[in-house]
Amino acid sequence: STTSLNTACLVYPNPKYTRKELRDYRTSKAKKFKGVTKRGNKYYQGAREIIPAEDMKEFLVEYYDNPETGYCGRDRLYAKIAEKYAGISRRDVASFLANLETAQVH
């Protein structure tokens, strides 16, 4: 529902992160890096793994194609992603799905 999606957006803000920004997160004064930690070669905001902007399209393709996660509608897909991952917005998911639909038509 739209209400639960709006709630997910409030609970899980998703600023964009580039790989360079993530490498320099400790010296950054930007508020978006509050709570960011590095574990191994991955970055996290709280318990959510951060997906760098450069990797977003590849991540969405893999997530969408996975039979366990799969496509369940735009709003539910975004809510499922936002629970576990940071750096991907509702607009990113909508744009990705619109591009898929356009590609399937042609």
PDB file of N, CA and C in Angstrom, residues 2-56:
ATOM      1  N   THR A   2       0.297   2.359  -0.403  1.00  0.00           N
ATOM      2  CA  THR A   2       1.033   3.612  -0.460  1.00  0.00           C
ATOM      3  C   THR A   2       1.460   4.052   0.937  1.00  0.00           C
ATOM      4  N   THR A   3       0.625   3.827   1.929  1.00  0.00           N
ATOM      5  CA  THR A   3       0.969   4.213   3.296  1.00  0.00           C
ATOM      6  C   THR A   3       2.203   3.470   3.788  1.00  0.00           C
ATOM      7  N   SER A   4       2.250   2.156   3.582  1.00  0.00           N
ATOM      8  CA  SER A   4       3.409   1.402   4.050  1.00  0.00           C
ATOM      9  C   SER A   4       4.656   1.797   3.266  1.00  0.00           C
ATOM     10  N   LEU A   5       4.510   2.127   1.980  1.00  0.00           N
ATOM     11  CA  LEU A   5       5.659   2.571   1.198  1.00  0.00           C
ATOM     12  C   LEU A   5       6.168   3.903   1.720  1.00  0.00           C
ATOM     13  N   ASN A   6       5.257   4.837   2.005  1.00  0.00           N
ATOM     14  CA  ASN A   6       5.689   6.126   2.548  1.00  0.00           C
ATOM     15  C   ASN A   6       6.355   5.941   3.899  1.00  0.00           C
ATOM     16  N   THR A   7       5.861   5.018   4.708  1.00  0.00           N
ATOM     17  CA  THR A   7       6.486   4.726   5.990  1.00  0.00           C
ATOM     18  C   THR A   7       7.885   4.182   5.774  1.00  0.00           C
ATOM     19  N   ALA A   8       8.045   3.272   4.813  1.00  0.00           N
ATOM     20  CA  ALA A   8       9.368   2.720   4.514  1.00  0.00           C
ATOM     21  C   ALA A   8      10.332   3.819   4.091  1.00  0.00           C
ATOM     22  N   CYS A   9       9.843   4.800   3.330  1.00  0.00           N
ATOM     23  CA  CYS A   9      10.705   5.902   2.892  1.00  0.00           C
ATOM     24  C   CYS A   9      11.147   6.752   4.072  1.00  0.00           C
ATOM     25  N   LEU A  10      10.276   6.925   5.057  1.00  0.00           N
ATOM     26  CA  LEU A  10      10.643   7.706   6.235  1.00  0.00           C
ATOM     27  C   LEU A  10      11.609   6.941   7.133  1.00  0.00           C
ATOM     28  N   VAL A  11      11.382   5.654   7.272  1.00  0.00           N
ATOM     29  CA  VAL A  11      12.223   4.842   8.141  1.00  0.00           C
ATOM     30  C   VAL A  11      13.577   4.601   7.506  1.00  0.00           C
ATOM     31  N   TYR A  12      13.602   4.430   6.188  1.00  0.00           N
ATOM     32  CA  TYR A  12      14.831   4.094   5.482  1.00  0.00           C
ATOM     33  C   TYR A  12      15.201   5.184   4.485  1.00  0.00           C
ATOM     34  N   PRO A  13      15.776   6.292   4.946  1.00  0.00           N
ATOM     35  CA  PRO A  13      16.206   7.309   3.983  1.00  0.00           C
ATOM     36  C   PRO A  13      17.344   6.729   3.145  1.00  0.00           C
ATOM     37  N   ASN A  14      17.380   7.038   1.863  1.00  0.00           N
ATOM     38  CA  ASN A  14      18.369   6.444   0.981  1.00  0.00           C
ATOM     39  C   ASN A  14      19.146   7.478   0.191  1.00  0.00           C
ATOM     40  N   PRO A  15      20.106   8.140   0.833  1.00  0.00           N
ATOM     41  CA  PRO A  15      20.959   9.048   0.064  1.00  0.00           C
ATOM     42  C   PRO A  15      21.843   8.231  -0.873  1.00  0.00           C
ATOM     43  N   LYS A  16      22.344   8.860  -1.920  1.00  0.00           N
ATOM     44  CA  LYS A  16      23.252   8.208  -2.853  1.00  0.00           C
ATOM     45  C   LYS A  16      24.669   8.204  -2.275  1.00  0.00           C
ATOM     46  N   TYR A  17      25.385   7.139  -2.545  1.00  0.00           N
ATOM     47  CA  TYR A  17      26.775   7.018  -2.132  1.00  0.00           C
ATOM     48  C   TYR A  17      27.587   6.570  -3.338  1.00  0.00           C
ATOM     49  N   THR A  18      28.702   7.242  -3.602  1.00  0.00           N
ATOM     50  CA  THR A  18      29.615   6.766  -4.645  1.00  0.00           C
ATOM     51  C   THR A  18      30.731   5.990  -3.970  1.00  0.00           C
ATOM     52  N   ARG A  19      31.451   5.186  -4.751  1.00  0.00           N
ATOM     53  CA  ARG A  19      32.566   4.418  -4.175  1.00  0.00           C
ATOM     54  C   ARG A  19      33.606   5.350  -3.546  1.00  0.00           C
ATOM     55  N   LYS A  20      33.899   6.467  -4.232  1.00  0.00           N
ATOM     56  CA  LYS A  20      34.899   7.405  -3.702  1.00  0.00           C
ATOM     57  C   LYS A  20      34.432   7.987  -2.366  1.00  0.00           C
ATOM     58  N   GLU A  21      33.165   8.376  -2.295  1.00  0.00           N
ATOM     59  CA  GLU A  21      32.635   8.911  -1.039  1.00  0.00           C
ATOM     60  C   GLU A  21      32.742   7.878   0.075  1.00  0.00           C
ATOM     61  N   LEU A  22      32.437   6.643  -0.245  1.00  0.00           N
ATOM     62  CA  LEU A  22      32.502   5.600   0.779  1.00  0.00           C
ATOM     63  C   LEU A  22      33.930   5.382   1.258  1.00  0.00           C
ATOM     64  N   ARG A  23      34.882   5.424   0.335  1.00  0.00           N
ATOM     65  CA  ARG A  23      36.290   5.260   0.751  1.00  0.00           C
ATOM     66  C   ARG A  23      36.698   6.372   1.726  1.00  0.00           C
ATOM     67  N   ASP A  24      36.140   7.574   1.530  1.00  0.00           N
ATOM     68  CA  ASP A  24      36.524   8.734   2.341  1.00  0.00           C
ATOM     69  C   ASP A  24      35.517   9.050   3.439  1.00  0.00           C
ATOM     70  N   TYR A  25      34.611   8.120   3.758  1.00  0.00           N
ATOM     71  CA  TYR A  25      33.511   8.425   4.677  1.00  0.00           C
ATOM     72  C   TYR A  25      33.984   8.866   6.062  1.00  0.00           C
ATOM     73  N   ARG A  26      35.110   8.370   6.520  1.00  0.00           N
ATOM     74  CA  ARG A  26      35.574   8.728   7.873  1.00  0.00           C
ATOM     75  C   ARG A  26      35.969  10.187   7.991  1.00  0.00           C
ATOM     76  N   THR A  27      36.415  10.778   6.900  1.00  0.00           N
ATOM     77  CA  THR A  27      36.826  12.179   6.947  1.00  0.00           C
ATOM     78  C   THR A  27      35.714  13.128   6.510  1.00  0.00           C
ATOM     79  N   SER A  28      34.607  12.581   6.026  1.00  0.00           N
ATOM     80  CA  SER A  28      33.498  13.414   5.553  1.00  0.00           C
ATOM     81  C   SER A  28      32.702  13.976   6.724  1.00  0.00           C
ATOM     82  N   LYS A  29      32.237  15.192   6.550  1.00  0.00           N
ATOM     83  CA  LYS A  29      31.399  15.829   7.559  1.00  0.00           C
ATOM     84  C   LYS A  29      29.916  15.721   7.187  1.00  0.00           C
ATOM     85  N   ALA A  30      29.620  15.102   6.046  1.00  0.00           N
ATOM     86  CA  ALA A  30      28.240  14.997   5.569  1.00  0.00           C
ATOM     87  C   ALA A  30      27.394  14.152   6.519  1.00  0.00           C
ATOM     88  N   LYS A  31      26.173  14.605   6.762  1.00  0.00           N
ATOM     89  CA  LYS A  31      25.262  13.903   7.677  1.00  0.00           C
ATOM     90  C   LYS A  31      24.921  12.506   7.187  1.00  0.00           C
ATOM     91  N   LYS A  32      24.942  12.298   5.862  1.00  0.00           N
ATOM     92  CA  LYS A  32      24.549  10.991   5.338  1.00  0.00           C
ATOM     93  C   LYS A  32      25.498   9.879   5.770  1.00  0.00           C
ATOM     94  N   PHE A  33      26.679  10.225   6.270  1.00  0.00           N
ATOM     95  CA  PHE A  33      27.630   9.205   6.696  1.00  0.00           C
ATOM     96  C   PHE A  33      27.523   8.857   8.176  1.00  0.00           C
ATOM     97  N   LYS A  34      26.572   9.463   8.858  1.00  0.00           N
ATOM     98  CA  LYS A  34      26.353   9.130  10.261  1.00  0.00           C
ATOM     99  C   LYS A  34      25.910   7.669  10.352  1.00  0.00           C
ATOM    100  N   GLY A  35      26.589   6.888  11.142  1.00  0.00           N
ATOM    101  CA  GLY A  35      26.241   5.480  11.310  1.00  0.00           C
ATOM    102  C   GLY A  35      26.830   4.555  10.261  1.00  0.00           C
ATOM    103  N   VAL A  36      27.648   5.081   9.337  1.00  0.00           N
ATOM    104  CA  VAL A  36      28.265   4.237   8.309  1.00  0.00           C
ATOM    105  C   VAL A  36      29.483   3.542   8.901  1.00  0.00           C
ATOM    106  N   THR A  37      29.574   2.236   8.650  1.00  0.00           N
ATOM    107  CA  THR A  37      30.736   1.449   9.088  1.00  0.00           C
ATOM    108  C   THR A  37      31.210   0.592   7.920  1.00  0.00           C
ATOM    109  N   LYS A  38      32.445   0.129   8.031  1.00  0.00           N
ATOM    110  CA  LYS A  38      32.998  -0.748   7.008  1.00  0.00           C
ATOM    111  C   LYS A  38      33.254  -2.108   7.636  1.00  0.00           C
ATOM    112  N   ARG A  39      32.769  -3.161   6.980  1.00  0.00           N
ATOM    113  CA  ARG A  39      33.033  -4.534   7.414  1.00  0.00           C
ATOM    114  C   ARG A  39      33.540  -5.290   6.207  1.00  0.00           C
ATOM    115  N   GLY A  40      34.795  -5.713   6.284  1.00  0.00           N
ATOM    116  CA  GLY A  40      35.413  -6.350   5.122  1.00  0.00           C
ATOM    117  C   GLY A  40      35.531  -5.312   4.022  1.00  0.00           C
ATOM    118  N   ASN A  41      35.042  -5.638   2.837  1.00  0.00           N
ATOM    119  CA  ASN A  41      35.102  -4.669   1.736  1.00  0.00           C
ATOM    120  C   ASN A  41      33.726  -4.059   1.448  1.00  0.00           C
ATOM    121  N   LYS A  42      32.791  -4.199   2.385  1.00  0.00           N
ATOM    122  CA  LYS A  42      31.445  -3.637   2.224  1.00  0.00           C
ATOM    123  C   LYS A  42      31.194  -2.570   3.276  1.00  0.00           C
ATOM    124  N   TYR A  43      30.300  -1.648   2.936  1.00  0.00           N
ATOM    125  CA  TYR A  43      29.933  -0.567   3.840  1.00  0.00           C
ATOM    126  C   TYR A  43      28.482  -0.760   4.275  1.00  0.00           C
ATOM    127  N   TYR A  44      28.208  -0.338   5.503  1.00  0.00           N
ATOM    128  CA  TYR A  44      26.869  -0.519   6.069  1.00  0.00           C
ATOM    129  C   TYR A  44      26.417   0.764   6.729  1.00  0.00           C
ATOM    130  N   GLN A  45      25.114   0.989   6.689  1.00  0.00           N
ATOM    131  CA  GLN A  45      24.491   2.061   7.454  1.00  0.00           C
ATOM    132  C   GLN A  45      23.567   1.344   8.419  1.00  0.00           C
ATOM    133  N   GLY A  46      24.010   1.254   9.656  1.00  0.00           N
ATOM    134  CA  GLY A  46      23.310   0.396  10.607  1.00  0.00           C
ATOM    135  C   GLY A  46      23.491  -1.036  10.162  1.00  0.00           C
ATOM    136  N   ALA A  47      22.394  -1.751  10.007  1.00  0.00           N
ATOM    137  CA  ALA A  47      22.455  -3.151   9.570  1.00  0.00           C
ATOM    138  C   ALA A  47      22.308  -3.291   8.053  1.00  0.00           C
ATOM    139  N   ARG A  48      22.012  -2.181   7.360  1.00  0.00           N
ATOM    140  CA  ARG A  48      21.760  -2.247   5.917  1.00  0.00           C
ATOM    141  C   ARG A  48      23.036  -2.050   5.116  1.00  0.00           C
ATOM    142  N   GLU A  49      23.275  -2.955   4.163  1.00  0.00           N
ATOM    143  CA  GLU A  49      24.433  -2.836   3.277  1.00  0.00           C
ATOM    144  C   GLU A  49      24.210  -1.676   2.317  1.00  0.00           C
ATOM    145  N   ILE A  50      25.239  -0.864   2.119  1.00  0.00           N
ATOM    146  CA  ILE A  50      25.150   0.274   1.200  1.00  0.00           C
ATOM    147  C   ILE A  50      25.526  -0.195  -0.201  1.00  0.00           C
ATOM    148  N   ILE A  51      24.671   0.109  -1.163  1.00  0.00           N
ATOM    149  CA  ILE A  51      24.942  -0.196  -2.562  1.00  0.00           C
ATOM    150  C   ILE A  51      25.428   1.101  -3.218  1.00  0.00           C
ATOM    151  N   PRO A  52      26.705   1.145  -3.647  1.00  0.00           N
ATOM    152  CA  PRO A  52      27.204   2.358  -4.305  1.00  0.00           C
ATOM    153  C   PRO A  52      26.415   2.663  -5.583  1.00  0.00           C
ATOM    154  N   ALA A  53      26.311   3.938  -5.907  1.00  0.00           N
ATOM    155  CA  ALA A  53      25.548   4.366  -7.085  1.00  0.00           C
ATOM    156  C   ALA A  53      26.035   3.666  -8.349  1.00  0.00           C
ATOM    157  N   GLU A  54      27.341   3.440  -8.454  1.00  0.00           N
ATOM    158  CA  GLU A  54      27.894   2.806  -9.651  1.00  0.00           C
ATOM    159  C   GLU A  54      27.438   1.350  -9.802  1.00  0.00           C
ATOM    160  N   ASP A  55      27.053   0.711  -8.715  1.00  0.00           N
ATOM    161  CA  ASP A  55      26.654  -0.701  -8.740  1.00  0.00           C
ATOM    162  C   ASP A  55      25.143  -0.904  -8.707  1.00  0.00           C
ATOM    163  N   MET A  56      24.385   0.192  -8.675  1.00  0.00           N
ATOM    164  CA  MET A  56      22.945   0.102  -8.463  1.00  0.00           C
ATOM    165  C   MET A  56      22.239  -0.704  -9.556  1.00  0.00           C
TER     166      MET A  56
END
